[in-house]
JSON list of C-alpha atoms in Angstrom, two decimals:
[
{"chain": "V", "resi": 1, "resn": "MET", "atom": "CA", "xyz": [-0.07, 0.00, -0.03]},
{"chain": "V", "resi": 2, "resn": "ASN", "atom": "CA", "xyz": [2.78, 2.42, 0.87]},
{"chain": "V", "resi": 3, "resn": "LEU", "atom": "CA", "xyz": [4.58, 1.55, -2.40]},
{"chain": "V", "resi": 4, "resn": "VAL", "atom": "CA", "xyz": [1.48, 2.37, -4.33]},
{"chain": "V", "resi": 5, "resn": "LYS", "atom": "CA", "xyz": [1.13, 5.79, -2.71]},
{"chain": "V", "resi": 6, "resn": "LEU", "atom": "CA", "xyz": [4.87, 6.49, -3.18]},
{"chain": "V", "resi": 7, "resn": "LEU", "atom": "CA", "xyz": [4.60, 5.69, -6.88]},
{"chain": "V", "resi": 8, "resn": "ALA", "atom": "CA", "xyz": [1.32, 7.67, -7.23]},
{"chain": "V", "resi": 9, "resn": "ASN", "atom": "CA", "xyz": [2.71, 10.72, -5.56]},
{"chain": "V", "resi": 10, "resn": "ASN", "atom": "CA", "xyz": [6.20, 10.59, -7.25]},
{"chain": "V", "resi": 11, "resn": "TRP", "atom": "CA", "xyz": [5.36, 9.36, -10.74]},
{"chain": "V", "resi": 12, "resn": "GLN", "atom": "CA", "xyz": [6.95, 12.33, -12.55]},
{"chain": "V", "resi": 13, "resn": "PRO", "atom": "CA", "xyz": [10.45, 11.90, -11.15]},
{"chain": "V", "resi": 14, "resn": "ILE", "atom": "CA", "xyz": [10.30, 8.12, -11.80]},
{"chain": "V", "resi": 15, "resn": "ALA", "atom": "CA", "xyz": [9.09, 8.76, -15.34]},
{"chain": "V", "resi": 16, "resn": "ILE", "atom": "CA", "xyz": [11.92, 11.17, -15.91]},
{"chain": "V", "resi": 17, "resn": "ILE", "atom": "CA", "xyz": [14.47, 8.81, -14.54]},
{"chain": "V", "resi": 18, "resn": "ALA", "atom": "CA", "xyz": [13.03, 6.03, -16.80]},
{"chain": "V", "resi": 19, "resn": "LEU", "atom": "CA", "xyz": [13.18, 8.26, -19.88]},
{"chain": "V", "resi": 20, "resn": "VAL", "atom": "CA", "xyz": [16.80, 9.35, -19.20]},
{"chain": "V", "resi": 21, "resn": "GLY", "atom": "CA", "xyz": [17.76, 5.77, -18.60]},
{"chain": "V", "resi": 22, "resn": "THR", "atom": "CA", "xyz": [16.27, 4.58, -21.77]},
{"chain": "V", "resi": 23, "resn": "GLY", "atom": "CA", "xyz": [17.93, 7.48, -23.68]},
{"chain": "V", "resi": 24, "resn": "LEU", "atom": "CA", "xyz": [21.25, 6.59, -22.29]},
{"chain": "V", "resi": 25, "resn": "ALA", "atom": "CA", "xyz": [20.82, 2.84, -23.13]},
{"chain": "V", "resi": 26, "resn": "VAL", "atom": "CA", "xyz": [19.85, 3.80, -26.71]},
{"chain": "V", "resi": 27, "resn": "SER", "atom": "CA", "xyz": [22.79, 6.17, -27.09]},
{"chain": "V", "resi": 28, "resn": "HIS", "atom": "CA", "xyz": [25.22, 3.64, -25.74]},
{"chain": "V", "resi": 29, "resn": "HIS", "atom": "CA", "xyz": [23.89, 1.00, -28.28]},
{"chain": "V", "resi": 30, "resn": "GLN", "atom": "CA", "xyz": [24.19, 3.46, -31.16]},
{"chain": "V", "resi": 31, "resn": "GLY", "atom": "CA", "xyz": [27.72, 4.31, -30.08]},
{"chain": "V", "resi": 32, "resn": "TYR", "atom": "CA", "xyz": [28.62, 0.61, -30.25]},
{"chain": "V", "resi": 33, "resn": "LYS", "atom": "CA", "xyz": [27.10, 0.26, -33.74]},
{"chain": "V", "resi": 34, "resn": "SER", "atom": "CA", "xyz": [28.88, 3.28, -35.02]},
{"chain": "V", "resi": 35, "resn": "ALA", "atom": "CA", "xyz": [32.26, 2.13, -33.60]},
{"chain": "V", "resi": 36, "resn": "PHE", "atom": "CA", "xyz": [31.67, -1.33, -35.23]},
{"chain": "V", "resi": 37, "resn": "ALA", "atom": "CA", "xyz": [30.85, 0.12, -38.62]},
{"chain": "V", "resi": 38, "resn": "LYS", "atom": "CA", "xyz": [34.09, 2.37, -38.47]},
{"chain": "V", "resi": 39, "resn": "GLN", "atom": "CA", "xyz": [36.15, -0.66, -37.46]},
{"chain": "V", "resi": 40, "resn": "GLN", "atom": "CA", "xyz": [34.69, -2.70, -40.27]},
{"chain": "V", "resi": 41, "resn": "ALA", "atom": "CA", "xyz": [35.45, -0.05, -42.88]},
{"chain": "V", "resi": 42, "resn": "VAL", "atom": "CA", "xyz": [39.04, -0.02, -41.73]},
{"chain": "V", "resi": 43, "resn": "ILE", "atom": "CA", "xyz": [39.27, -3.80, -41.93]},
{"chain": "V", "resi": 44, "resn": "ASP", "atom": "CA", "xyz": [37.67, -3.72, -45.43]},
{"chain": "V", "resi": 45, "resn": "LYS", "atom": "CA", "xyz": [40.21, -1.14, -46.58]},
{"chain": "V", "resi": 46, "resn": "MET", "atom": "CA", "xyz": [43.09, -3.14, -45.19]},
{"chain": "V", "resi": 47, "resn": "GLU", "atom": "CA", "xyz": [41.83, -6.29, -46.99]},
{"chain": "V", "resi": 48, "resn": "ARG", "atom": "CA", "xyz": [41.58, -4.40, -50.37]},
{"chain": "V", "resi": 49, "resn": "ASP", "atom": "CA", "xyz": [45.10, -2.97, -49.87]},
{"chain": "V", "resi": 50, "resn": "LYS", "atom": "CA", "xyz": [46.42, -6.48, -49.11]},
{"chain": "V", "resi": 51, "resn": "ALA", "atom": "CA", "xyz": [44.71, -7.91, -52.25]},
{"chain": "V", "resi": 52, "resn": "GLN", "atom": "CA", "xyz": [46.15, -5.06, -54.35]},
{"chain": "V", "resi": 53, "resn": "ALA", "atom": "CA", "xyz": [49.68, -5.54, -52.94]},
{"chain": "V", "resi": 54, "resn": "LEU", "atom": "CA", "xyz": [49.50, -9.26, -53.62]},
{"chain": "V", "resi": 55, "resn": "LEU", "atom": "CA", "xyz": [48.34, -8.66, -57.21]},
{"chain": "V", "resi": 56, "resn": "LEU", "atom": "CA", "xyz": [51.16, -6.18, -57.75]},
{"chain": "V", "resi": 57, "resn": "SER", "atom": "CA", "xyz": [53.60, -8.63, -56.26]},
{"chain": "V", "resi": 58, "resn": "ALA", "atom": "CA", "xyz": [52.41, -11.46, -58.52]},
{"chain": "V", "resi": 59, "resn": "GLN", "atom": "CA", "xyz": [52.69, -9.18, -61.72]},
{"chain": "V", "resi": 60, "resn": "ASN", "atom": "CA", "xyz": [56.16, -8.14, -60.81]},
{"chain": "V", "resi": 61, "resn": "TYR", "atom": "CA", "xyz": [57.16, -11.73, -60.27]},
{"chain": "V", "resi": 62, "resn": "ALA", "atom": "CA", "xyz": [55.66, -12.68, -63.58]},
{"chain": "V", "resi": 63, "resn": "ARG", "atom": "CA", "xyz": [57.60, -9.86, -65.30]},
{"chain": "V", "resi": 64, "resn": "GLU", "atom": "CA", "xyz": [60.85, -11.31, -63.80]},
{"chain": "V", "resi": 65, "resn": "LEU", "atom": "CA", "xyz": [60.12, -14.71, -65.11]},
{"chain": "V", "resi": 66, "resn": "GLU", "atom": "CA", "xyz": [59.83, -13.47, -68.69]}
]
């Protein structure tokens, strides 16, 4: 009974705390998604650079064999 009265009388601060907490959780999740996307872009670029370097190396080796 006391808990019901407490919640009924103080619903606004509780609602504000809940909204702020939800906002922080969403922001935190978006931060992780953004960091993952940036990291994945760096990894993709490194893989492209590696493939290009291997191709150039193979072409140079083929020229040496001629």
